[in-house]
Structure formats: C-alpha cells, structure tokens
GROMACS .gro file of C-alpha atoms in nm:
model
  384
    1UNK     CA    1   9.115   9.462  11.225
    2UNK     CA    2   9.203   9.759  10.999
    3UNK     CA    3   9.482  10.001  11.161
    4UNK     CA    4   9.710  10.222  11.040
    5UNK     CA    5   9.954  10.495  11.183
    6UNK     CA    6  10.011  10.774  10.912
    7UNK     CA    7  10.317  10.975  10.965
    8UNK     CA    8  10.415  11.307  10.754
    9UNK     CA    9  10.481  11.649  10.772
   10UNK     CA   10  10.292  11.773  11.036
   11UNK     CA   11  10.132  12.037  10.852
   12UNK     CA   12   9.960  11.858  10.605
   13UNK     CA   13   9.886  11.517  10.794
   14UNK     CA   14   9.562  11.627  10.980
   15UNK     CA   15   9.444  11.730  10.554
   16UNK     CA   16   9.569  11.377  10.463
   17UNK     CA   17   9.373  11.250  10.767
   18UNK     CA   18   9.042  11.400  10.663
   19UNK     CA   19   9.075  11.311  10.336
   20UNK     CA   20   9.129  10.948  10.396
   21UNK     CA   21   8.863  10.959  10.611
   22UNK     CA   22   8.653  11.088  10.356
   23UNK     CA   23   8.752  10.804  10.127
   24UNK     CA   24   8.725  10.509  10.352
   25UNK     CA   25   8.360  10.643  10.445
   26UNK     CA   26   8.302  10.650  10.051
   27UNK     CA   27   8.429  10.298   9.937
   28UNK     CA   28   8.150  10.060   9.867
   29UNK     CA   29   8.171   9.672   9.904
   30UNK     CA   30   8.223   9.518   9.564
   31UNK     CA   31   7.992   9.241   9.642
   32UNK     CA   32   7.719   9.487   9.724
   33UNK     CA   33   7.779   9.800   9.584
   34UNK     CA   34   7.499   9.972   9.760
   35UNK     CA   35   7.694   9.911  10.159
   36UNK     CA   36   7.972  10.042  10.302
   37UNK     CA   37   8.349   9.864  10.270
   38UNK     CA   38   8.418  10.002  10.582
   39UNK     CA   39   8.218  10.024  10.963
   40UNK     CA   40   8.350  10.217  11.249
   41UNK     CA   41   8.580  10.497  11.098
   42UNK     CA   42   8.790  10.634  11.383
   43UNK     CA   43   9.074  10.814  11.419
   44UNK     CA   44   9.270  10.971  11.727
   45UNK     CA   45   9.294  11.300  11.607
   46UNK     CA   46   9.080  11.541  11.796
   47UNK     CA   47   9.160  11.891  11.821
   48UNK     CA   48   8.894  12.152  11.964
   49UNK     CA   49   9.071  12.210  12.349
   50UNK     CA   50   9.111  12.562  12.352
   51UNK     CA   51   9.480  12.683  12.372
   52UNK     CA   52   9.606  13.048  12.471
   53UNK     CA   53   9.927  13.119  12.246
   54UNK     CA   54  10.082  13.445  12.342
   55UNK     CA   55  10.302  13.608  12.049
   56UNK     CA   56  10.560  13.847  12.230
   57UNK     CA   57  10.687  14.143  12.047
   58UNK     CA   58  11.047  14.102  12.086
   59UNK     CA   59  11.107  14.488  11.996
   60UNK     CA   60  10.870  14.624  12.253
   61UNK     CA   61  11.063  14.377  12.532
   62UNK     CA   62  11.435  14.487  12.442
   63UNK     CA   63  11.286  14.876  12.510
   64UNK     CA   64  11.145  14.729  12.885
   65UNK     CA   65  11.429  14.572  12.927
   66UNK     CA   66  11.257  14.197  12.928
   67UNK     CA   67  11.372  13.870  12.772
   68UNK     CA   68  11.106  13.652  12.597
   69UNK     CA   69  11.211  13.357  12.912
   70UNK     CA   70  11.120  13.591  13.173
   71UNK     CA   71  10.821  13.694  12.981
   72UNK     CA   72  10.699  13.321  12.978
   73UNK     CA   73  10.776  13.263  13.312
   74UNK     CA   74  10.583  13.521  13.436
   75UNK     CA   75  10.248  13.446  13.310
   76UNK     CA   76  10.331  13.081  13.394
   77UNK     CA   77  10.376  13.203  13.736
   78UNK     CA   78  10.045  13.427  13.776
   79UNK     CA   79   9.827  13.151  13.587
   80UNK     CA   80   9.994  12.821  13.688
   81UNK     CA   81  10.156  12.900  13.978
   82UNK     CA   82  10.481  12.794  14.143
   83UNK     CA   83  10.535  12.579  14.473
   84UNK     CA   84  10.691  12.788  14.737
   85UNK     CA   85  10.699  12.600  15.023
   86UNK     CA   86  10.504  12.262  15.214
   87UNK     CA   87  10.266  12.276  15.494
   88UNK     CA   88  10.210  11.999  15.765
   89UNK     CA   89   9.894  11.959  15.938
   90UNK     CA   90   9.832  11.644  16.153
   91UNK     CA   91  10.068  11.399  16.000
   92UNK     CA   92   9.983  11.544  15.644
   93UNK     CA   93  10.175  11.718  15.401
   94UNK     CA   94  10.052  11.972  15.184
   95UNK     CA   95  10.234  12.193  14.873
   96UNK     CA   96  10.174  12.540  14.903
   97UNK     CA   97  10.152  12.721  14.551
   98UNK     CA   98  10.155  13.082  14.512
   99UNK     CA   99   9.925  13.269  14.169
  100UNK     CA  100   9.657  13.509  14.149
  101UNK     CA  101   9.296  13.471  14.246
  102UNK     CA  102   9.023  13.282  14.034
  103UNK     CA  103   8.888  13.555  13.931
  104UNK     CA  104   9.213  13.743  13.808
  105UNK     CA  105   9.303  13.471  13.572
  106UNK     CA  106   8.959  13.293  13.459
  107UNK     CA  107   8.922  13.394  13.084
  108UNK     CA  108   9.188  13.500  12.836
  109UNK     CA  109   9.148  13.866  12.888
  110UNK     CA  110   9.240  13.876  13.180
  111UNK     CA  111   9.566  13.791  13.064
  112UNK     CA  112   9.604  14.139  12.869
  113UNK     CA  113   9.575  14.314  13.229
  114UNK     CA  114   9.823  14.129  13.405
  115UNK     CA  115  10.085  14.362  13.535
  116UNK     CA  116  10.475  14.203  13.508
  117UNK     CA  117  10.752  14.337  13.672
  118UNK     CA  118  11.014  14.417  13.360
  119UNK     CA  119  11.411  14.443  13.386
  120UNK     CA  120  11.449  14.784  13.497
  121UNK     CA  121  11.190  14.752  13.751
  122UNK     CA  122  10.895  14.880  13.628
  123UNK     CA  123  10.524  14.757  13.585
  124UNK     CA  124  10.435  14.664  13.249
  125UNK     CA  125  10.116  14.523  13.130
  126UNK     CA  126  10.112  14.205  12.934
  127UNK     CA  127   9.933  14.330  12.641
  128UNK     CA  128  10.181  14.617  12.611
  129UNK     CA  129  10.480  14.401  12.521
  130UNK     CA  130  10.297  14.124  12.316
  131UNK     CA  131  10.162  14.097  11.978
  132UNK     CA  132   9.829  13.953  12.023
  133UNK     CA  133   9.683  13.655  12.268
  134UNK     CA  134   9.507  13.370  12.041
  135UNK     CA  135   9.256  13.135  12.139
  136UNK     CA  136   9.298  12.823  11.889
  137UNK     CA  137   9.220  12.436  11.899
  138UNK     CA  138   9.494  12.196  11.982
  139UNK     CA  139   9.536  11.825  12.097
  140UNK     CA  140   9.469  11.713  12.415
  141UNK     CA  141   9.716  11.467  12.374
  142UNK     CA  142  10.057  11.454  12.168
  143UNK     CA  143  10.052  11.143  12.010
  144UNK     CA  144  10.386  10.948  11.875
  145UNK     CA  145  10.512  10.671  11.681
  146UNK     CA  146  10.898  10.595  11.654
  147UNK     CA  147  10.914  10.952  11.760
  148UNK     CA  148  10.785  11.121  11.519
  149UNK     CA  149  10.432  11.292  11.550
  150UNK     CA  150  10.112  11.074  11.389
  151UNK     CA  151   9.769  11.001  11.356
  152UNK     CA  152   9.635  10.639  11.410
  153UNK     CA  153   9.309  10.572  11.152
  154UNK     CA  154   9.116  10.279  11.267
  155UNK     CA  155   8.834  10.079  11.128
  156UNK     CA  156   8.669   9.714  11.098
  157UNK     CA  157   8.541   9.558  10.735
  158UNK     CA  158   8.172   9.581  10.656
  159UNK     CA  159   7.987   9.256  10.655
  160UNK     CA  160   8.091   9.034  10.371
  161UNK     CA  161   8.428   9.200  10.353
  162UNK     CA  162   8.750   9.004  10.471
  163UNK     CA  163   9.004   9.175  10.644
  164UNK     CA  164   9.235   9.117  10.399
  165UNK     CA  165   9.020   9.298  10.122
  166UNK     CA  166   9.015   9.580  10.374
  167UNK     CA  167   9.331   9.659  10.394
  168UNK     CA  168   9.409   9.607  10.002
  169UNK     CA  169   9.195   9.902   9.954
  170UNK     CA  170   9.301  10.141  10.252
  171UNK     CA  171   9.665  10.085  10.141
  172UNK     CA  172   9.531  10.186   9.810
  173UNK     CA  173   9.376  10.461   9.944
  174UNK     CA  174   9.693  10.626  10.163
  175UNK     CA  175   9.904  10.571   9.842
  176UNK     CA  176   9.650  10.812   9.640
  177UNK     CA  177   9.601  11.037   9.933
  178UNK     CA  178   9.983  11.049  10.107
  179UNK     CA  179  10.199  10.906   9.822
  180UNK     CA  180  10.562  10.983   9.863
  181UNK     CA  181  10.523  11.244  10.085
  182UNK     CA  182  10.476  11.031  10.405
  183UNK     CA  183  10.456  10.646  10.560
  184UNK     CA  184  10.177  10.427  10.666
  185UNK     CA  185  10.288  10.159  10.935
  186UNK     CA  186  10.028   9.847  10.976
  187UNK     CA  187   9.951   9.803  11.347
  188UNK     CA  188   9.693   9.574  11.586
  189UNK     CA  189   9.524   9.322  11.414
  190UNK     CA  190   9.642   9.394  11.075
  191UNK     CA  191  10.011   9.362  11.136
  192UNK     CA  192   9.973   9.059  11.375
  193UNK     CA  193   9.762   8.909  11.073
  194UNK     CA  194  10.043   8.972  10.799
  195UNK     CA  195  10.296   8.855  11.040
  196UNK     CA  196  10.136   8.517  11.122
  197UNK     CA  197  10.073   8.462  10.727
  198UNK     CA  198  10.440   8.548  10.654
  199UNK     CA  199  10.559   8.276  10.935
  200UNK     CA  200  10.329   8.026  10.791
  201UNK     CA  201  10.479   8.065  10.476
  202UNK     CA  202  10.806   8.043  10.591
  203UNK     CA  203  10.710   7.789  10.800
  204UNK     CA  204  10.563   7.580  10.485
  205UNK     CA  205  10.855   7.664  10.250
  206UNK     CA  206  11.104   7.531  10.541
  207UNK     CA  207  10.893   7.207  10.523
  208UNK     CA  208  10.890   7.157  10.190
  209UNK     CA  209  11.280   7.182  10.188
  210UNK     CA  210  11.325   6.981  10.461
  211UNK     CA  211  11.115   6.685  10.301
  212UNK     CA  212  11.362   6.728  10.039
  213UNK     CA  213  11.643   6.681  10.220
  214UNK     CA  214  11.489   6.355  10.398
  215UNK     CA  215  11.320   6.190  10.071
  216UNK     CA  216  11.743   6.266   9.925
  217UNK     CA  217  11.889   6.052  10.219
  218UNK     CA  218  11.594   5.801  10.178
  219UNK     CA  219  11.594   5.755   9.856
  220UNK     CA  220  11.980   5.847   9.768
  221UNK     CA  221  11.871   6.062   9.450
  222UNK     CA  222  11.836   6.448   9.381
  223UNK     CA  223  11.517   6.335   9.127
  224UNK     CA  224  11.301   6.082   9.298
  225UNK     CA  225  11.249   6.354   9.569
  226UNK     CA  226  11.113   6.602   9.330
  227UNK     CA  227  10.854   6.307   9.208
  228UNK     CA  228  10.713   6.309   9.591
  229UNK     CA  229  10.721   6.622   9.629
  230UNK     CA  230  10.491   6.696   9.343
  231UNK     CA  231  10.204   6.605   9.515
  232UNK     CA  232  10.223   6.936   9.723
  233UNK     CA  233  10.133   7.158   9.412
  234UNK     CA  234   9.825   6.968   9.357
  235UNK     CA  235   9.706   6.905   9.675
  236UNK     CA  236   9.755   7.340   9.773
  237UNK     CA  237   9.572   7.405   9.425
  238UNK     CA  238   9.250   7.172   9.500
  239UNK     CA  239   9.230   7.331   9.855
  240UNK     CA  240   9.243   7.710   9.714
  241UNK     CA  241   9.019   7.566   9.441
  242UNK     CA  242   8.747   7.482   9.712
  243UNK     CA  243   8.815   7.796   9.945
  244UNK     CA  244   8.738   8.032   9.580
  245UNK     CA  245   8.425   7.799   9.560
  246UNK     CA  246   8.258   7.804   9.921
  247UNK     CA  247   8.349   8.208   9.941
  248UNK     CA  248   8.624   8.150  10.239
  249UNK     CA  249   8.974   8.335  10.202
  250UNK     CA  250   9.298   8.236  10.276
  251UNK     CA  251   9.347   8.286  10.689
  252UNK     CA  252   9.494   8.195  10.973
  253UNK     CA  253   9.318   7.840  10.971
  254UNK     CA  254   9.333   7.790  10.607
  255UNK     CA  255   9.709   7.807  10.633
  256UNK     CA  256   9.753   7.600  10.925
  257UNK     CA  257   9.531   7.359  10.677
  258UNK     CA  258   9.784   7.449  10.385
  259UNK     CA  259  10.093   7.335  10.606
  260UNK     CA  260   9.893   7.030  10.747
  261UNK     CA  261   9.822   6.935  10.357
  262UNK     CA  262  10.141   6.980  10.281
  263UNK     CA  263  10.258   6.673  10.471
  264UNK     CA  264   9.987   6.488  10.429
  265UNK     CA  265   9.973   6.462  10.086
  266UNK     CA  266  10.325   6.327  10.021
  267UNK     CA  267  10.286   5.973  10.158
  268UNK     CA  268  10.097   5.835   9.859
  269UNK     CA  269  10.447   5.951   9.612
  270UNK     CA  270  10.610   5.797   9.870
  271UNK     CA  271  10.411   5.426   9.868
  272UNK     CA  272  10.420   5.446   9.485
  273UNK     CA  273  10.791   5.564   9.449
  274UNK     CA  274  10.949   5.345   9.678
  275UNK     CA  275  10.798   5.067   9.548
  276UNK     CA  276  10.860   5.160   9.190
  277UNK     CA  277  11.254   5.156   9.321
  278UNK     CA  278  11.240   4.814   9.496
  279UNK     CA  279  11.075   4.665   9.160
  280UNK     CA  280  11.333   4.840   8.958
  281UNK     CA  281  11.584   4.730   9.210
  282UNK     CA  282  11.495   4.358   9.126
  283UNK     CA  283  11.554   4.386   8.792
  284UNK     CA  284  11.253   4.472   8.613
  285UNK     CA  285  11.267   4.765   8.366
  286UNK     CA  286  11.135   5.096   8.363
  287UNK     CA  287  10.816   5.093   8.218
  288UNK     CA  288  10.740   4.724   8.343
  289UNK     CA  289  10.783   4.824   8.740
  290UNK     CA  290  10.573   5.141   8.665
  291UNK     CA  291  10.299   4.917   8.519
  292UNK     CA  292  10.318   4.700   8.834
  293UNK     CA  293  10.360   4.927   9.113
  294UNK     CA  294  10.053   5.172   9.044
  295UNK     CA  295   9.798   4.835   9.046
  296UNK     CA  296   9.969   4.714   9.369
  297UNK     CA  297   9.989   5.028   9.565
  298UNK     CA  298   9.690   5.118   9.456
  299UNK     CA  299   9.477   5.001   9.739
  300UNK     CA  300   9.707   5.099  10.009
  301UNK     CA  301   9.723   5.459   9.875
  302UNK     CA  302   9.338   5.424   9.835
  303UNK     CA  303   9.278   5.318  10.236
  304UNK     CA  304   9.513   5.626  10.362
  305UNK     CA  305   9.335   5.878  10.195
  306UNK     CA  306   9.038   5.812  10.247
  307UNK     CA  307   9.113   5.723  10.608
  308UNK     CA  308   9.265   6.107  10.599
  309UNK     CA  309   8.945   6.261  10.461
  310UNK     CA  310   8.688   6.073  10.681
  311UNK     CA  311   8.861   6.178  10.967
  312UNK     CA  312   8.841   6.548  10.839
  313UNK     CA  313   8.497   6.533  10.811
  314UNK     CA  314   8.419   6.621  11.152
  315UNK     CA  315   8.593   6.914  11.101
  316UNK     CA  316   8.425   7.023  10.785
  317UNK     CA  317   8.065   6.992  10.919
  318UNK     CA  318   8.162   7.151  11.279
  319UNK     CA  319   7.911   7.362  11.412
  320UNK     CA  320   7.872   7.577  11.733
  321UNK     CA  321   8.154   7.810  11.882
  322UNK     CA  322   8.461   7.860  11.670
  323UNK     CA  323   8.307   7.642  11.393
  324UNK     CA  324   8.409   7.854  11.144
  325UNK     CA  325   8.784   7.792  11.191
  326UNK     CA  326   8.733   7.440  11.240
  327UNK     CA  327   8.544   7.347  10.928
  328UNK     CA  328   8.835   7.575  10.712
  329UNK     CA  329   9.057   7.377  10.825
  330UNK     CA  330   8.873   7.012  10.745
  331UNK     CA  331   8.777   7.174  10.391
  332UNK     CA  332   9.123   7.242  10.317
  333UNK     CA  333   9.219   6.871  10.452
  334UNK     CA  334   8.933   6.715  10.261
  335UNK     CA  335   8.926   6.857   9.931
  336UNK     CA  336   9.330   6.914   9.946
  337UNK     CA  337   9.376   6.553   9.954
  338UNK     CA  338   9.116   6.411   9.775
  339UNK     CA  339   9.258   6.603   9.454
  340UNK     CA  340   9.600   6.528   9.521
  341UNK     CA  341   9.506   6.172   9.536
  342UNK     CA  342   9.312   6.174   9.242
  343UNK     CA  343   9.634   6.353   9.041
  344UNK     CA  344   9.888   6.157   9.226
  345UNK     CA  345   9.805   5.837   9.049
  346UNK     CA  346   9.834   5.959   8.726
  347UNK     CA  347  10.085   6.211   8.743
  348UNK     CA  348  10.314   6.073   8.977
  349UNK     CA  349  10.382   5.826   8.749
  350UNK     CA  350  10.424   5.979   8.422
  351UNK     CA  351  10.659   6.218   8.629
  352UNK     CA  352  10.884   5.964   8.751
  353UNK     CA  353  10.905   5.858   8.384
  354UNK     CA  354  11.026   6.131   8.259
  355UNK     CA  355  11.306   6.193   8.566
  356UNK     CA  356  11.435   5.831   8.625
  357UNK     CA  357  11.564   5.853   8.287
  358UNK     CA  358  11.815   6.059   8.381
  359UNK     CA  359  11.902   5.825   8.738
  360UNK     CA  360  12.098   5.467   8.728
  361UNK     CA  361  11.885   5.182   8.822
  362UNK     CA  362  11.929   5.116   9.193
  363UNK     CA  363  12.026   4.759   9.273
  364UNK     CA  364  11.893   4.524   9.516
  365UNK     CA  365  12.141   4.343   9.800
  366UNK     CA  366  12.104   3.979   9.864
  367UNK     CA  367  11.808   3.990  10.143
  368UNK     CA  368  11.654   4.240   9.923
  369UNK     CA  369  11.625   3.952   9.636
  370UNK     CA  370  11.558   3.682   9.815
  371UNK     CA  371  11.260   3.888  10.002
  372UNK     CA  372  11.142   4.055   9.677
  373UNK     CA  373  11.097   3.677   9.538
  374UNK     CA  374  10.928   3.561   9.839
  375UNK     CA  375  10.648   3.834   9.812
  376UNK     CA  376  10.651   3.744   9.397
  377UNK     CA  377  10.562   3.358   9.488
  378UNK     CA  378  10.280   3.464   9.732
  379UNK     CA  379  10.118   3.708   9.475
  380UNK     CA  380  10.136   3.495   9.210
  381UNK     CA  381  10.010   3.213   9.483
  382UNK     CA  382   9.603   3.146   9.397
  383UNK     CA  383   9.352   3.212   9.687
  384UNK     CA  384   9.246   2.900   9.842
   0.00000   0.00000   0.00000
C-alpha cells in the first residue's frame, strides 16, 4: 500500500534512507497515539557483502612499466579466471577456465602475494604497485529507476489508518528529510490508487459536462440545465457527510458510488423542471406553474427515490466477503440520494426562480395545448 522510490545524490541517499526510516518507525496513529502509523518498514537497501577494492598507485606502475587496464585484468584473470578453450566428453560440452588454485586466492591477502608479469617483463607483486586492498560493504544488487540509482522504502498503514492518511504523512516526511535535494516517485499500490481516483474524477467531471450538454438540447436553454444539475452538489455533500460520520474514507468504491450518485440524483430536477416548462409553456405564469408543478410531481419524485434507496439497501447491510466495498457503495447511494431528494424539492425550485427570470417563456405547439388541456379536465375530474 505505501511505496516510494527515493532518488538523490548517491552519497547522501542511503543517510536520507535511514533517516526516513527512523521517522516512519516513530510516527504514531492520531487516533491512538500510543500505536504505530506505520507496520512493516522495509526497504531494499542492504549493504554488508564484502567487496575487495584495490587502489593502484599509478606512480609506482609508470616505474614497472604497467597500465592501471593491465593491472585490473590481471587480478581478474588469477581470481576470476578467463575461458581458454571447450572440452567435449560424450556428447557434452564443457568451458575450460584457466586461474589459480583455491587456496592461492581464498582470502584477501592472498591478493597482496600475487605475482603479475609487468611491461618490461618482470615479476612484480601486487601489493608493490598498489596503494592498499580494502574490504568494505556494498550492494548485492544495483538497483535503478529511470536510470538513475535509488532506494525503494516500503510499508503498509497500522490498523485504523487508511492508506491515504499513510501516504499524507510519508510525503510529509521525505519533504522534511530529502527536500529539494532529491525526488520521491509513488509506485505499487499507492500510485495505482491515485491514478484510479484521478480517472474517477475525470471520469465524474466528464459526466457532469456531458449532462449539460444533453439537458441544453433537451431543454433548449443554457439556465434550466444548471437548475438540474444542482442536485449533484447536494447529493455528493450528504454522501461525504455520511462517509465523515460512519469513519469510512473516500476510495475506490466510494467513488464509483460518487459517479453512480451523480446520475442518479438528477432525474427528480428533471421531473420537476420539465414540467415546470410544459406548465409555463401553456400559459401559466412563473410563480403559478412553480406552485403547481412541485404538488404534482411530488409523488412521482417521491416513488423513484425511494425505489433508488430500497434497492441500495442490500448493499448497505452486505455482509461476508468483500462486504466492505459493497456496503460503501449502498451508503453512498442511500444517504446521497435521500439528501438530495430532501434539498431538491425545496431548492430546485427557488433556483429555477431566480434563473428563468432571465429565459423567455417557452411556448406550447398545437398538440401540446390541446394535450395539456386534456390532462387539466381529468385532474380537475372528481373521483368516482
């Protein structure tokens, strides 16, 4: 869940390393300040495999007559060896490789005593031409990212700690530790999580825009769209309302709920709007087709919605294997809608009040008025 590749100058990234380390292992959990933020601190920086560096003494080799190359491939050939030729024995092929015995080459001392043949043809001993032989820790592995050397730090949230959290505070850690002096790069879980949240987004905004586009050809106005629309606000602030109440943060399945919502919760504008327009279409003023429409599509709004939030139910009381993203999802649904319902009947039309000042009146066609006075004489019709 938490994973980050830290990238600097190499000299001082394996001190930035431990000292992030140091900090991640310190930070407490702000809901508990007595455990850790933080569980399973790794990184894959290991040093400790023992590493013989020879330092030649260039001055010494220039009196032998010996270049620093030849030098090098000397030992390499005494220690490592070199292939000189293949063997075949009964259908098998075998490299033969030519160095000194085990026993001439099994501890770095032995590499002081090694006798090299220099440029004028004379024996020279290896410690004779070199500045010292160190024995010092190094990687087992180079390890890159975007070619450039780094160390990954790893990690998973403590109980009680979302992922999100997490990383907050690690990024707020590498800025203290690192800050302009290197980069930290998001990978694994982490940046597949912040990658799927930014698509949803866009994913959401694109909706949103699209609606707009629709409700504009539907209802031939730049305004009425923005009265629909205003449902979305209400219904996204009820279901981050609830997910702040019940503890839960905004994931994966809360945003799948969050795009869900967000087409959901436009219908009822869209019953009270439209009908508002038809009324006003017929002739009836402003205020007067407001007054009318909201008692009318009142029940119809009423029978959707809560058709939408008793079939999200389910979903909210899940249980069992992957309940947790289920019921997310039917608590954003459920309490998302039921609050944009609630709003919608008294906002939508105070809204469309306000806007359809500044709109002409739409007008009806003949089938429209002959239609709209056909559903007037069976209202106003008594029930037998």
């Amino acid at each position: 869940p938490i994973d980050f590749v830290l990238q600097a100058d190499w000299a001082r990234l394996p001190r930035y390393r431990a000292e992030l380390v140091e900090r991640m292992r310190q930070a407490r959990n702000p809901r508990d300040p007595g455990g850790p933020l933080l569980e399973d601190i790794d990184t894959d920086y290991r040093p400790g495999m023992p590493e013989v560096r020879i330092v030649p003494d260039r001055e010494k080799l220039a009196q032998v007559n010996m270049t620093v190359g030849h030098l090098a491939d000397s030992v390499s050939l005494l220690v490592g060896g070199t292939r000189v030729g293949k063997f075949t024995d009964k259908g098998r092929r075998y490299d033969v490789r030519v160095r000194l015995q085990e026993q001439l080459r099994a501890s770095p001392d032995s590499l002081k005593i090694m006798t090299l043949r220099a440029g004028n043809n004379q024996l020279v001993n290896v410690e004779d031409v070199v500045q010292k032989i160190d024995v010092l820790p190094t990687l087992p592995v180079i390890n890159r990212f975007n070619h450039q050397r780094k160390i990954e730090v790893t990690a998973n949230p403590a109980p009680g700690v979302s992922q999100g959290e997490a990383i907050a505070e690690v990024e707020r850690m590498i800025a203290e530790v690192m800050g302009d002096d290197g980069t930290a790069v998001e990978m694994g879980n982490a940046r597949a999580m912040r990658e799927t949240i930014n698509s949803l987004i866009f994913a959401l905004v694109m909706g949103i825009l699209i609606a707009y586009m629709i409700l504009g050809v539907q209802f031939n106005s730049f305004i009425h769209p923005l009265t629909v629309l205003l449902a979305v606000p209400f219904g996204v602030t009820g279901a981050l309302f609830v997910l702040w109440i019940c503890g839960d943060t905004l994931n994966l399945m809360s945003m799948i709920g969050m795009v869900l919502l967000a087409g959901l919760v436009k219908k009822n504008s869209i019953i009270l709007v439209d009908y508002t327009n038809q009324l006003r279409a017929h002739g009836m003023g402003l205020n007067e087709a407001i007054l009318t429409a909201c008692p009318v599509r009142l029940r119809p709004i009423l029978m959707t919605s809560i058709a939408t939030v008793v079939g999200a139910v389910p979903l909210m009381l899940s249980h069992g294997a992957g309940g947790e993203s289920r019921q997310t999802i039917g608590v954003v649904i459920v309490f998302g809608v039921t609050l944009s319902t609630m709003l919608t009947l008294f906002v939508v039309p105070t809204f469309y009040d306000l806007l359809a000042r500044y709109t002409k009146s739409p007008h009806a066609t003949a089938n429209e008025l002959e239609a709209y006075e056909a559903e007037k004489d069976a209202l106003q019709t008594p029930a037998e």
